[in-house]
Amino acid sequence: MRDLVGRVGNATPADRDRGLDGLRALAILGVVLGHWLVTALVTDSGTVRAASPLRELPGLAPVSWLFQTLAVFFLVGGMVAARGGAGAGYRVWLGRRLARLFRPVAAVVPVWAVIAVAMLAAGVGPGTVTSLARLVWSPLWFLLVFALLTAATPLAARLRPAWPLAVVALVDLVRYGLDGPAWLGGVNVVAGWAVPYCLGLSWGRNGGPPGRGTGWALLLGGTAATAGLVLWAGYPAAMVGVPGAEISNLDPPTLAAVTFGLAQCGAAVLLLGPLRRVLRRPAAWAAVALANLAAITIFLWHQTALIAVTALGLLSGQALPGLHTAPDSAGWVVARLAWLPVFAVALAACCAAFRGHERPRRGSRAQAPPRPDHLIS
């Protein structure tokens, strides 16, 4: 372990902003823990379906504000993209970025296609297979939107974040205020996440994140705007999807989700300094660097880890609290917290098996230098 920590430290460029990697790692942790805490697999009339404690325990909705961290991904992605083309042509840079995003998909899609076919052949109901496959494949939307914004970086760099923010507000006004068509929400899937991405591009072009004053303004202003939209404009309090809810803040992103994302961007600015200090420690930096090197693999396989543990738990012959029981009480939440380390072990096994797909192939023209420089840039 000491040798690994030393090698990671020696391979890290002196000018690397470790704080950005720390933000990326925190965002990964938030998404993974958030999904593990709000996703339950329950049996309903012989079919396994996904359920959420947020439906039965709406008072837990503010907890989702801690774990819906996608805006940080797009913010950091924009900051990295702002300087990513330096020393390389746009096509080479874009090829490297897209290859990094989609190589891991080449593993999860066929593996789950085989699993789905095997379950159907074994007599598992189509509804159960669909529910499980949707859990695993639904994160692919994030990669598609991120890839689109990455490809559009030269255009996005010319946009002020206020423009996509205005688009989101207009779409919400038409959809919810004027009873417009639901398909308009598809516009927000790109426009909503373009706000933090364009903000990151702007900061990256101007030499880095702004000062703490701007961070506090974004944090407090974004939080106040989000609270106002929830309290007085009818937006749901949960920042993640809730099964059966009439409106979701995330699918597609609403104005509340975007203002909440701006609050997260402000928090990211305030956290950068402390993160940089903590990540001067070799062991802390090694953990963050390794998490970033497997970032997409973690993102794609964390729901598989949950499903695997849930399935293996059936071998006990009884419904295990927090794993197979309905998420309708505080007792379920406490029991689910106890399962998190088990999910983490299962995820580590998935990463050990599949993180090689995140590495550039030898001889590939998209191969980046073999150093931590490759992990988010």
mmCIF file of C-alpha atoms in Angstrom:
data_model
loop_
_atom_site.group_PDB
_atom_site.id
_atom_site.type_symbol
_atom_site.label_atom_id
_atom_site.label_comp_id
_atom_site.label_asym_id
_atom_site.label_seq_id
_atom_site.Cartn_x
_atom_site.Cartn_y
_atom_site.Cartn_z
ATOM 1 C CA MET A 1 0.000 0.000 0.000
ATOM 2 C CA ARG A 2 2.816 2.373 0.870
ATOM 3 C CA ASP A 3 4.450 1.608 -2.486
ATOM 4 C CA LEU A 4 1.174 2.347 -4.323
ATOM 5 C CA VAL A 5 0.742 5.648 -2.494
ATOM 6 C CA GLY A 6 4.290 6.603 -3.404
ATOM 7 C CA ARG A 7 3.871 5.707 -7.064
ATOM 8 C CA VAL A 8 0.666 7.721 -7.365
ATOM 9 C CA GLY A 9 2.326 10.729 -5.771
ATOM 10 C CA ASN A 10 5.417 10.487 -7.971
ATOM 11 C CA ALA A 11 3.299 10.236 -11.129
ATOM 12 C CA THR A 12 1.211 13.314 -10.310
ATOM 13 C CA PRO A 13 2.256 16.523 -12.109
ATOM 14 C CA ALA A 14 3.255 19.277 -9.698
ATOM 15 C CA ASP A 15 0.806 21.749 -11.254
ATOM 16 C CA ARG A 16 -2.218 19.461 -11.031
ATOM 17 C CA ASP A 17 -5.190 20.976 -9.220
ATOM 18 C CA ARG A 18 -5.977 18.153 -6.817
ATOM 19 C CA GLY A 19 -8.985 20.050 -5.523
ATOM 20 C CA LEU A 20 -10.853 19.431 -8.784
ATOM 21 C CA ASP A 21 -10.196 15.709 -8.458
ATOM 22 C CA GLY A 22 -11.456 15.915 -4.892
ATOM 23 C CA LEU A 23 -14.675 17.543 -6.074
ATOM 24 C CA ARG A 24 -15.126 14.821 -8.682
ATOM 25 C CA ALA A 25 -14.607 12.118 -6.033
ATOM 26 C CA LEU A 26 -17.147 13.767 -3.706
ATOM 27 C CA ALA A 27 -19.637 13.934 -6.558
ATOM 28 C CA ILE A 28 -19.135 10.227 -7.278
ATOM 29 C CA LEU A 29 -19.615 9.414 -3.596
ATOM 30 C CA GLY A 30 -22.794 11.487 -3.479
ATOM 31 C CA VAL A 31 -24.365 9.786 -6.494
ATOM 32 C CA VAL A 32 -23.487 6.280 -5.308
ATOM 33 C CA LEU A 33 -24.662 6.772 -1.725
ATOM 34 C CA GLY A 34 -27.758 8.609 -2.919
ATOM 35 C CA HIS A 35 -28.822 5.751 -5.187
ATOM 36 C CA TRP A 36 -28.081 3.139 -2.538
ATOM 37 C CA LEU A 37 -30.137 5.030 0.053
ATOM 38 C CA VAL A 38 -33.212 5.802 -2.068
ATOM 39 C CA THR A 39 -33.422 2.602 -4.133
ATOM 40 C CA ALA A 40 -35.147 -0.465 -2.746
ATOM 41 C CA LEU A 41 -36.053 -3.632 -4.622
ATOM 42 C CA VAL A 42 -39.405 -4.983 -3.451
ATOM 43 C CA THR A 43 -41.723 -7.717 -4.710
ATOM 44 C CA ASP A 44 -45.154 -6.654 -5.894
ATOM 45 C CA SER A 45 -47.521 -9.382 -7.203
ATOM 46 C CA GLY A 46 -44.563 -11.585 -8.090
ATOM 47 C CA THR A 47 -42.664 -8.822 -9.900
ATOM 48 C CA VAL A 48 -39.590 -7.099 -8.529
ATOM 49 C CA ARG A 49 -39.776 -3.328 -8.846
ATOM 50 C CA ALA A 50 -37.823 -0.344 -7.615
ATOM 51 C CA ALA A 51 -39.266 1.604 -4.681
ATOM 52 C CA SER A 52 -38.062 4.638 -2.757
ATOM 53 C CA PRO A 53 -38.293 5.621 0.921
ATOM 54 C CA LEU A 54 -38.907 9.197 -0.273
ATOM 55 C CA ARG A 55 -42.390 8.144 -1.392
ATOM 56 C CA GLU A 56 -43.429 6.762 2.003
ATOM 57 C CA LEU A 57 -41.285 9.110 4.098
ATOM 58 C CA PRO A 58 -41.483 12.520 2.355
ATOM 59 C CA GLY A 59 -39.888 14.158 5.370
ATOM 60 C CA LEU A 60 -36.586 12.673 4.194
ATOM 61 C CA ALA A 61 -36.663 14.756 0.985
ATOM 62 C CA PRO A 62 -34.106 17.323 2.275
ATOM 63 C CA VAL A 63 -31.613 14.460 2.628
ATOM 64 C CA SER A 64 -31.651 14.130 -1.167
ATOM 65 C CA TRP A 65 -30.101 17.609 -1.325
ATOM 66 C CA LEU A 66 -26.886 16.105 0.055
ATOM 67 C CA PHE A 67 -26.599 13.308 -2.493
ATOM 68 C CA GLN A 68 -27.808 14.759 -5.793
ATOM 69 C CA THR A 69 -24.372 15.980 -6.872
ATOM 70 C CA LEU A 70 -24.560 15.795 -10.671
ATOM 71 C CA ALA A 71 -24.067 19.548 -11.120
ATOM 72 C CA VAL A 72 -20.561 19.177 -9.675
ATOM 73 C CA PHE A 73 -19.688 16.652 -12.424
ATOM 74 C CA PHE A 74 -20.671 19.142 -15.103
ATOM 75 C CA LEU A 75 -18.964 22.063 -13.349
ATOM 76 C CA VAL A 76 -15.646 20.215 -13.067
ATOM 77 C CA GLY A 77 -16.069 18.854 -16.595
ATOM 78 C CA GLY A 78 -16.457 22.381 -17.938
ATOM 79 C CA MET A 79 -13.411 23.655 -16.039
ATOM 80 C CA VAL A 80 -11.272 20.809 -17.345
ATOM 81 C CA ALA A 81 -12.607 21.225 -20.893
ATOM 82 C CA ALA A 82 -11.713 24.923 -20.862
ATOM 83 C CA ARG A 83 -8.035 24.033 -20.828
ATOM 84 C CA GLY A 84 -8.246 20.565 -22.373
ATOM 85 C CA GLY A 85 -7.529 21.621 -25.958
ATOM 86 C CA ALA A 86 -4.217 23.223 -25.069
ATOM 87 C CA GLY A 87 -1.420 21.460 -26.946
ATOM 88 C CA ALA A 88 -3.764 19.169 -28.882
ATOM 89 C CA GLY A 89 -6.230 19.575 -31.720
ATOM 90 C CA TYR A 90 -9.954 19.587 -31.008
ATOM 91 C CA ARG A 91 -10.511 16.216 -32.695
ATOM 92 C CA VAL A 92 -7.724 14.503 -30.756
ATOM 93 C CA TRP A 93 -8.893 15.996 -27.470
ATOM 94 C CA LEU A 94 -12.540 15.108 -28.137
ATOM 95 C CA GLY A 95 -11.602 11.570 -29.160
ATOM 96 C CA ARG A 96 -9.771 11.038 -25.886
ATOM 97 C CA ARG A 97 -12.637 12.429 -23.838
ATOM 98 C CA LEU A 98 -15.331 10.388 -25.568
ATOM 99 C CA ALA A 99 -13.265 7.210 -25.494
ATOM 100 C CA ARG A 100 -12.780 7.667 -21.749
ATOM 101 C CA LEU A 101 -16.534 8.051 -21.296
ATOM 102 C CA PHE A 102 -17.746 5.179 -23.455
ATOM 103 C CA ARG A 103 -15.128 2.426 -23.157
ATOM 104 C CA PRO A 104 -16.674 1.226 -19.861
ATOM 105 C CA VAL A 105 -20.110 1.123 -21.526
ATOM 106 C CA ALA A 106 -18.729 -1.575 -23.823
ATOM 107 C CA ALA A 107 -18.626 -3.837 -20.758
ATOM 108 C CA VAL A 108 -21.814 -3.035 -18.839
ATOM 109 C CA VAL A 109 -24.219 -3.171 -21.799
ATOM 110 C CA PRO A 110 -23.287 -6.637 -23.142
ATOM 111 C CA VAL A 111 -22.882 -8.119 -19.660
ATOM 112 C CA TRP A 112 -26.377 -7.005 -18.691
ATOM 113 C CA ALA A 113 -27.772 -8.053 -22.051
ATOM 114 C CA VAL A 114 -26.544 -11.581 -21.297
ATOM 115 C CA ILE A 115 -27.920 -11.398 -17.742
ATOM 116 C CA ALA A 116 -31.301 -10.218 -19.007
ATOM 117 C CA VAL A 117 -31.523 -13.032 -21.578
ATOM 118 C CA ALA A 118 -30.457 -15.591 -18.969
ATOM 119 C CA MET A 119 -33.109 -14.384 -16.518
ATOM 120 C CA LEU A 120 -35.827 -14.563 -19.148
ATOM 121 C CA ALA A 121 -34.686 -18.050 -20.148
ATOM 122 C CA ALA A 122 -34.826 -19.097 -16.483
ATOM 123 C CA GLY A 123 -38.452 -18.001 -16.265
ATOM 124 C CA VAL A 124 -38.011 -14.621 -14.557
ATOM 125 C CA GLY A 125 -40.886 -12.312 -15.469
ATOM 126 C CA PRO A 126 -40.344 -9.570 -18.066
ATOM 127 C CA GLY A 127 -41.430 -6.927 -15.554
ATOM 128 C CA THR A 128 -38.671 -7.933 -13.124
ATOM 129 C CA VAL A 129 -36.043 -8.063 -15.866
ATOM 130 C CA THR A 130 -37.115 -4.644 -17.145
ATOM 131 C CA SER A 131 -36.984 -3.095 -13.664
ATOM 132 C CA LEU A 132 -33.466 -4.391 -12.976
ATOM 133 C CA ALA A 133 -32.118 -3.511 -16.426
ATOM 134 C CA ARG A 134 -33.572 -0.012 -16.167
ATOM 135 C CA LEU A 135 -31.762 0.514 -12.865
ATOM 136 C CA VAL A 136 -28.456 -0.415 -14.462
ATOM 137 C CA TRP A 137 -28.825 1.281 -17.834
ATOM 138 C CA SER A 138 -30.590 4.479 -16.750
ATOM 139 C CA PRO A 139 -27.271 6.197 -15.808
ATOM 140 C CA LEU A 140 -26.339 6.112 -19.498
ATOM 141 C CA TRP A 141 -28.389 9.276 -20.029
ATOM 142 C CA PHE A 142 -25.800 11.155 -17.990
ATOM 143 C CA LEU A 143 -22.967 10.007 -20.235
ATOM 144 C CA LEU A 144 -24.896 10.955 -23.367
ATOM 145 C CA VAL A 145 -25.605 14.489 -22.122
ATOM 146 C CA PHE A 146 -22.039 14.915 -20.878
ATOM 147 C CA ALA A 147 -20.706 13.692 -24.236
ATOM 148 C CA LEU A 148 -22.964 16.107 -26.121
ATOM 149 C CA LEU A 149 -21.846 19.079 -24.045
ATOM 150 C CA THR A 150 -18.226 17.988 -24.392
ATOM 151 C CA ALA A 151 -18.538 17.823 -28.167
ATOM 152 C CA ALA A 152 -20.199 21.249 -28.140
ATOM 153 C CA THR A 153 -17.473 22.820 -25.979
ATOM 154 C CA PRO A 154 -16.347 25.386 -28.609
ATOM 155 C CA LEU A 155 -19.962 26.589 -28.911
ATOM 156 C CA ALA A 156 -20.746 26.323 -25.197
ATOM 157 C CA ALA A 157 -17.649 28.402 -24.410
ATOM 158 C CA ARG A 158 -19.357 31.356 -26.094
ATOM 159 C CA LEU A 159 -22.483 31.062 -23.946
ATOM 160 C CA ARG A 160 -23.054 32.783 -20.653
ATOM 161 C CA PRO A 161 -24.608 30.405 -18.092
ATOM 162 C CA ALA A 162 -27.586 32.773 -17.908
ATOM 163 C CA TRP A 163 -28.708 31.729 -21.406
ATOM 164 C CA PRO A 164 -29.374 28.041 -20.726
ATOM 165 C CA LEU A 165 -30.785 29.066 -17.320
ATOM 166 C CA ALA A 166 -33.303 31.297 -19.125
ATOM 167 C CA VAL A 167 -34.198 28.417 -21.457
ATOM 168 C CA VAL A 168 -34.952 26.145 -18.483
ATOM 169 C CA ALA A 169 -37.124 28.838 -16.878
ATOM 170 C CA LEU A 170 -39.034 29.380 -20.128
ATOM 171 C CA VAL A 171 -39.619 25.658 -20.677
ATOM 172 C CA ASP A 172 -40.914 25.258 -17.116
ATOM 173 C CA LEU A 173 -43.188 28.257 -17.556
ATOM 174 C CA VAL A 174 -44.697 26.781 -20.718
ATOM 175 C CA ARG A 175 -44.980 23.233 -19.324
ATOM 176 C CA TYR A 176 -46.320 23.974 -15.846
ATOM 177 C CA GLY A 177 -47.763 27.473 -16.128
ATOM 178 C CA LEU A 178 -49.351 27.277 -19.582
ATOM 179 C CA ASP A 179 -50.067 23.508 -19.756
ATOM 180 C CA GLY A 180 -47.624 23.067 -22.612
ATOM 181 C CA PRO A 181 -46.631 19.677 -24.047
ATOM 182 C CA ALA A 182 -44.559 17.339 -21.878
ATOM 183 C CA TRP A 183 -42.044 16.702 -24.677
ATOM 184 C CA LEU A 184 -40.689 20.230 -24.175
ATOM 185 C CA GLY A 185 -38.995 18.889 -21.054
ATOM 186 C CA GLY A 186 -36.477 17.187 -23.326
ATOM 187 C CA VAL A 187 -34.965 20.612 -24.002
ATOM 188 C CA ASN A 188 -34.106 20.915 -20.316
ATOM 189 C CA VAL A 189 -32.147 17.651 -20.344
ATOM 190 C CA VAL A 190 -29.407 19.533 -22.203
ATOM 191 C CA ALA A 191 -30.113 23.126 -21.143
ATOM 192 C CA GLY A 192 -30.310 22.269 -17.436
ATOM 193 C CA TRP A 193 -26.882 20.649 -17.292
ATOM 194 C CA ALA A 194 -25.423 23.226 -19.664
ATOM 195 C CA VAL A 195 -25.726 25.781 -16.849
ATOM 196 C CA PRO A 196 -23.001 24.300 -14.569
ATOM 197 C CA TYR A 197 -20.981 23.160 -17.616
ATOM 198 C CA CYS A 198 -20.919 26.684 -19.081
ATOM 199 C CA LEU A 199 -20.134 28.071 -15.626
ATOM 200 C CA GLY A 200 -17.142 25.726 -15.414
ATOM 201 C CA LEU A 201 -16.006 26.739 -18.896
ATOM 202 C CA SER A 202 -16.209 30.410 -17.920
ATOM 203 C CA TRP A 203 -14.196 29.882 -14.737
ATOM 204 C CA GLY A 204 -11.642 27.728 -16.536
ATOM 205 C CA ARG A 205 -11.087 30.345 -19.242
ATOM 206 C CA ASN A 206 -10.636 33.064 -16.620
ATOM 207 C CA GLY A 207 -7.886 31.304 -14.706
ATOM 208 C CA GLY A 208 -9.823 29.164 -12.260
ATOM 209 C CA PRO A 209 -12.693 29.352 -9.789
ATOM 210 C CA PRO A 210 -13.737 32.744 -8.372
ATOM 211 C CA GLY A 211 -13.213 33.893 -4.820
ATOM 212 C CA ARG A 212 -15.109 32.813 -1.733
ATOM 213 C CA GLY A 213 -17.463 35.790 -2.033
ATOM 214 C CA THR A 214 -18.829 34.420 -5.298
ATOM 215 C CA GLY A 215 -18.997 30.964 -3.742
ATOM 216 C CA TRP A 216 -21.112 32.209 -0.850
ATOM 217 C CA ALA A 217 -23.341 34.226 -3.207
ATOM 218 C CA LEU A 218 -24.031 31.144 -5.342
ATOM 219 C CA LEU A 219 -24.562 28.889 -2.337
ATOM 220 C CA LEU A 220 -26.929 31.206 -0.475
ATOM 221 C CA GLY A 221 -28.659 32.575 -3.569
ATOM 222 C CA GLY A 222 -29.141 29.145 -5.133
ATOM 223 C CA THR A 223 -30.420 27.675 -1.880
ATOM 224 C CA ALA A 224 -32.869 30.533 -1.346
ATOM 225 C CA ALA A 225 -34.140 30.301 -4.921
ATOM 226 C CA THR A 226 -34.595 26.537 -4.647
ATOM 227 C CA ALA A 227 -36.404 26.818 -1.329
ATOM 228 C CA GLY A 228 -38.676 29.496 -2.794
ATOM 229 C CA LEU A 229 -39.527 27.359 -5.817
ATOM 230 C CA VAL A 230 -40.334 24.402 -3.552
ATOM 231 C CA LEU A 231 -42.380 26.393 -1.024
ATOM 232 C CA TRP A 232 -44.282 28.733 -3.313
ATOM 233 C CA ALA A 233 -44.072 27.451 -6.894
ATOM 234 C CA GLY A 234 -45.075 23.838 -6.349
ATOM 235 C CA TYR A 235 -41.808 22.124 -7.221
ATOM 236 C CA PRO A 236 -41.130 18.865 -5.344
ATOM 237 C CA ALA A 237 -38.706 19.009 -2.432
ATOM 238 C CA ALA A 238 -36.837 15.840 -3.454
ATOM 239 C CA MET A 239 -33.949 16.494 -5.834
ATOM 240 C CA VAL A 240 -34.045 12.905 -7.088
ATOM 241 C CA GLY A 241 -36.780 10.968 -8.841
ATOM 242 C CA VAL A 242 -39.540 9.506 -6.668
ATOM 243 C CA PRO A 243 -41.577 6.603 -8.154
ATOM 244 C CA GLY A 244 -45.158 7.671 -8.802
ATOM 245 C CA ALA A 245 -44.513 11.401 -8.301
ATOM 246 C CA GLU A 246 -46.341 13.708 -10.713
ATOM 247 C CA ILE A 247 -43.293 15.951 -11.187
ATOM 248 C CA SER A 248 -39.626 14.988 -11.000
ATOM 249 C CA ASN A 249 -36.910 17.584 -10.486
ATOM 250 C CA LEU A 250 -34.447 15.364 -12.295
ATOM 251 C CA ASP A 251 -36.284 13.786 -15.229
ATOM 252 C CA PRO A 252 -36.140 16.228 -16.910
ATOM 253 C CA PRO A 253 -34.235 18.855 -14.898
ATOM 254 C CA THR A 254 -36.485 21.608 -13.618
ATOM 255 C CA LEU A 255 -35.673 25.181 -12.712
ATOM 256 C CA ALA A 256 -35.483 24.056 -9.069
ATOM 257 C CA ALA A 257 -32.866 21.440 -9.967
ATOM 258 C CA VAL A 258 -30.818 24.078 -11.809
ATOM 259 C CA THR A 259 -30.925 26.636 -8.989
ATOM 260 C CA PHE A 260 -30.009 23.827 -6.617
ATOM 261 C CA GLY A 261 -27.095 22.999 -8.930
ATOM 262 C CA LEU A 262 -25.917 26.608 -8.732
ATOM 263 C CA ALA A 263 -25.943 26.315 -4.937
ATOM 264 C CA GLN A 264 -23.773 23.209 -5.289
ATOM 265 C CA CYS A 265 -21.379 25.122 -7.554
ATOM 266 C CA GLY A 266 -21.036 27.711 -4.806
ATOM 267 C CA ALA A 267 -20.359 24.995 -2.245
ATOM 268 C CA ALA A 268 -17.732 23.538 -4.589
ATOM 269 C CA VAL A 269 -15.901 26.863 -4.668
ATOM 270 C CA LEU A 270 -15.884 27.002 -0.874
ATOM 271 C CA LEU A 271 -14.635 23.412 -0.594
ATOM 272 C CA LEU A 272 -11.758 23.757 -3.037
ATOM 273 C CA GLY A 273 -9.338 25.320 -0.546
ATOM 274 C CA PRO A 274 -9.879 22.745 2.222
ATOM 275 C CA LEU A 275 -9.749 19.902 -0.319
ATOM 276 C CA ARG A 276 -6.431 21.108 -1.709
ATOM 277 C CA ARG A 277 -4.954 21.152 1.780
ATOM 278 C CA VAL A 278 -6.262 17.677 2.660
ATOM 279 C CA LEU A 279 -5.077 16.211 -0.633
ATOM 280 C CA ARG A 280 -1.493 17.238 0.010
ATOM 281 C CA ARG A 281 -1.420 14.130 2.190
ATOM 282 C CA PRO A 282 -0.154 11.231 0.069
ATOM 283 C CA ALA A 283 -2.662 8.640 1.295
ATOM 284 C CA ALA A 284 -5.676 10.939 0.807
ATOM 285 C CA TRP A 285 -4.503 11.914 -2.672
ATOM 286 C CA ALA A 286 -3.909 8.282 -3.668
ATOM 287 C CA ALA A 287 -7.475 7.359 -2.678
ATOM 288 C CA VAL A 288 -8.941 10.270 -4.662
ATOM 289 C CA ALA A 289 -6.715 9.606 -7.682
ATOM 290 C CA LEU A 290 -7.680 5.936 -7.800
ATOM 291 C CA ALA A 291 -11.374 6.814 -7.458
ATOM 292 C CA ASN A 292 -11.072 9.192 -10.399
ATOM 293 C CA LEU A 293 -9.249 6.605 -12.482
ATOM 294 C CA ALA A 294 -12.291 4.315 -12.049
ATOM 295 C CA ALA A 295 -14.915 7.071 -11.998
ATOM 296 C CA ILE A 296 -17.039 5.909 -14.925
ATOM 297 C CA THR A 297 -16.747 2.263 -13.886
ATOM 298 C CA ILE A 298 -17.994 3.149 -10.387
ATOM 299 C CA PHE A 299 -20.838 5.159 -11.889
ATOM 300 C CA LEU A 300 -21.932 2.384 -14.246
ATOM 301 C CA TRP A 301 -21.641 -0.579 -11.854
ATOM 302 C CA HIS A 302 -22.820 0.712 -8.473
ATOM 303 C CA GLN A 303 -26.437 -0.332 -9.099
ATOM 304 C CA THR A 304 -25.259 -3.775 -10.188
ATOM 305 C CA ALA A 305 -23.551 -4.077 -6.799
ATOM 306 C CA LEU A 306 -26.843 -3.285 -5.053
ATOM 307 C CA ILE A 307 -28.728 -5.816 -7.187
ATOM 308 C CA ALA A 308 -26.107 -8.520 -6.593
ATOM 309 C CA VAL A 309 -26.197 -8.112 -2.807
ATOM 310 C CA THR A 310 -30.004 -8.083 -2.833
ATOM 311 C CA ALA A 311 -30.104 -11.273 -4.920
ATOM 312 C CA LEU A 312 -27.512 -13.065 -2.786
ATOM 313 C CA GLY A 313 -29.453 -12.077 0.316
ATOM 314 C CA LEU A 314 -32.341 -14.227 -0.925
ATOM 315 C CA LEU A 315 -30.189 -17.284 -0.195
ATOM 316 C CA SER A 316 -30.880 -16.683 3.499
ATOM 317 C CA GLY A 317 -34.456 -17.814 2.867
ATOM 318 C CA GLN A 318 -36.018 -14.791 4.551
ATOM 319 C CA ALA A 319 -36.681 -11.131 3.831
ATOM 320 C CA LEU A 320 -33.744 -9.180 5.261
ATOM 321 C CA PRO A 321 -34.560 -5.755 6.756
ATOM 322 C CA GLY A 322 -33.272 -2.882 4.671
ATOM 323 C CA LEU A 323 -32.637 -5.189 1.738
ATOM 324 C CA HIS A 324 -35.892 -6.928 0.811
ATOM 325 C CA THR A 325 -38.426 -5.141 2.989
ATOM 326 C CA ALA A 326 -40.568 -2.183 1.913
ATOM 327 C CA PRO A 327 -38.887 1.220 2.503
ATOM 328 C CA ASP A 328 -41.729 2.603 4.597
ATOM 329 C CA SER A 329 -40.248 3.280 8.028
ATOM 330 C CA ALA A 330 -37.308 4.804 9.835
ATOM 331 C CA GLY A 331 -36.269 1.258 10.731
ATOM 332 C CA TRP A 332 -35.735 0.542 7.029
ATOM 333 C CA VAL A 333 -33.441 3.566 6.749
ATOM 334 C CA VAL A 334 -31.342 2.423 9.712
ATOM 335 C CA ALA A 335 -31.123 -1.108 8.317
ATOM 336 C CA ARG A 336 -30.181 0.197 4.861
ATOM 337 C CA LEU A 337 -27.309 2.206 6.374
ATOM 338 C CA ALA A 338 -25.926 -1.056 7.761
ATOM 339 C CA TRP A 339 -25.930 -2.567 4.262
ATOM 340 C CA LEU A 340 -23.842 0.221 2.707
ATOM 341 C CA PRO A 341 -20.456 -1.407 3.530
ATOM 342 C CA VAL A 342 -21.667 -4.641 1.912
ATOM 343 C CA PHE A 343 -22.678 -2.744 -1.234
ATOM 344 C CA ALA A 344 -19.226 -1.112 -1.219
ATOM 345 C CA VAL A 345 -17.488 -4.511 -1.129
ATOM 346 C CA ALA A 346 -19.623 -5.707 -4.059
ATOM 347 C CA LEU A 347 -18.825 -2.511 -5.987
ATOM 348 C CA ALA A 348 -15.107 -2.997 -5.327
ATOM 349 C CA ALA A 349 -15.395 -6.464 -6.860
ATOM 350 C CA CYS A 350 -17.118 -5.018 -9.932
ATOM 351 C CA CYS A 351 -14.407 -2.380 -10.281
ATOM 352 C CA ALA A 352 -11.658 -4.981 -9.971
ATOM 353 C CA ALA A 353 -13.301 -6.961 -12.770
ATOM 354 C CA PHE A 354 -14.134 -4.119 -15.163
ATOM 355 C CA ARG A 355 -12.016 -1.014 -14.489
ATOM 356 C CA GLY A 356 -9.568 -2.158 -17.184
ATOM 357 C CA HIS A 357 -12.149 -0.965 -19.714
ATOM 358 C CA GLU A 358 -11.499 2.594 -18.527
ATOM 359 C CA ARG A 359 -7.844 2.432 -19.557
ATOM 360 C CA PRO A 360 -6.777 3.399 -23.088
ATOM 361 C CA ARG A 361 -5.937 0.427 -25.274
ATOM 362 C CA ARG A 362 -2.295 -0.019 -26.055
ATOM 363 C CA GLY A 363 -1.429 1.470 -29.361
ATOM 364 C CA SER A 364 -4.644 3.492 -29.439
ATOM 365 C CA ARG A 365 -4.328 6.975 -30.918
ATOM 366 C CA ALA A 366 -6.589 8.176 -28.090
ATOM 367 C CA GLN A 367 -4.174 6.925 -25.450
ATOM 368 C CA ALA A 368 -3.199 9.539 -22.908
ATOM 369 C CA PRO A 369 0.066 9.657 -20.951
ATOM 370 C CA PRO A 370 0.248 6.918 -18.254
ATOM 371 C CA ARG A 371 -0.071 9.221 -15.281
ATOM 372 C CA PRO A 372 -2.879 10.598 -13.094
ATOM 373 C CA ASP A 373 -3.020 13.484 -15.566
ATOM 374 C CA HIS A 374 -5.297 11.134 -17.505
ATOM 375 C CA LEU A 375 -7.888 10.710 -14.808
ATOM 376 C CA ILE A 376 -10.148 13.677 -15.538
ATOM 377 C CA SER A 377 -8.450 15.541 -18.359
#
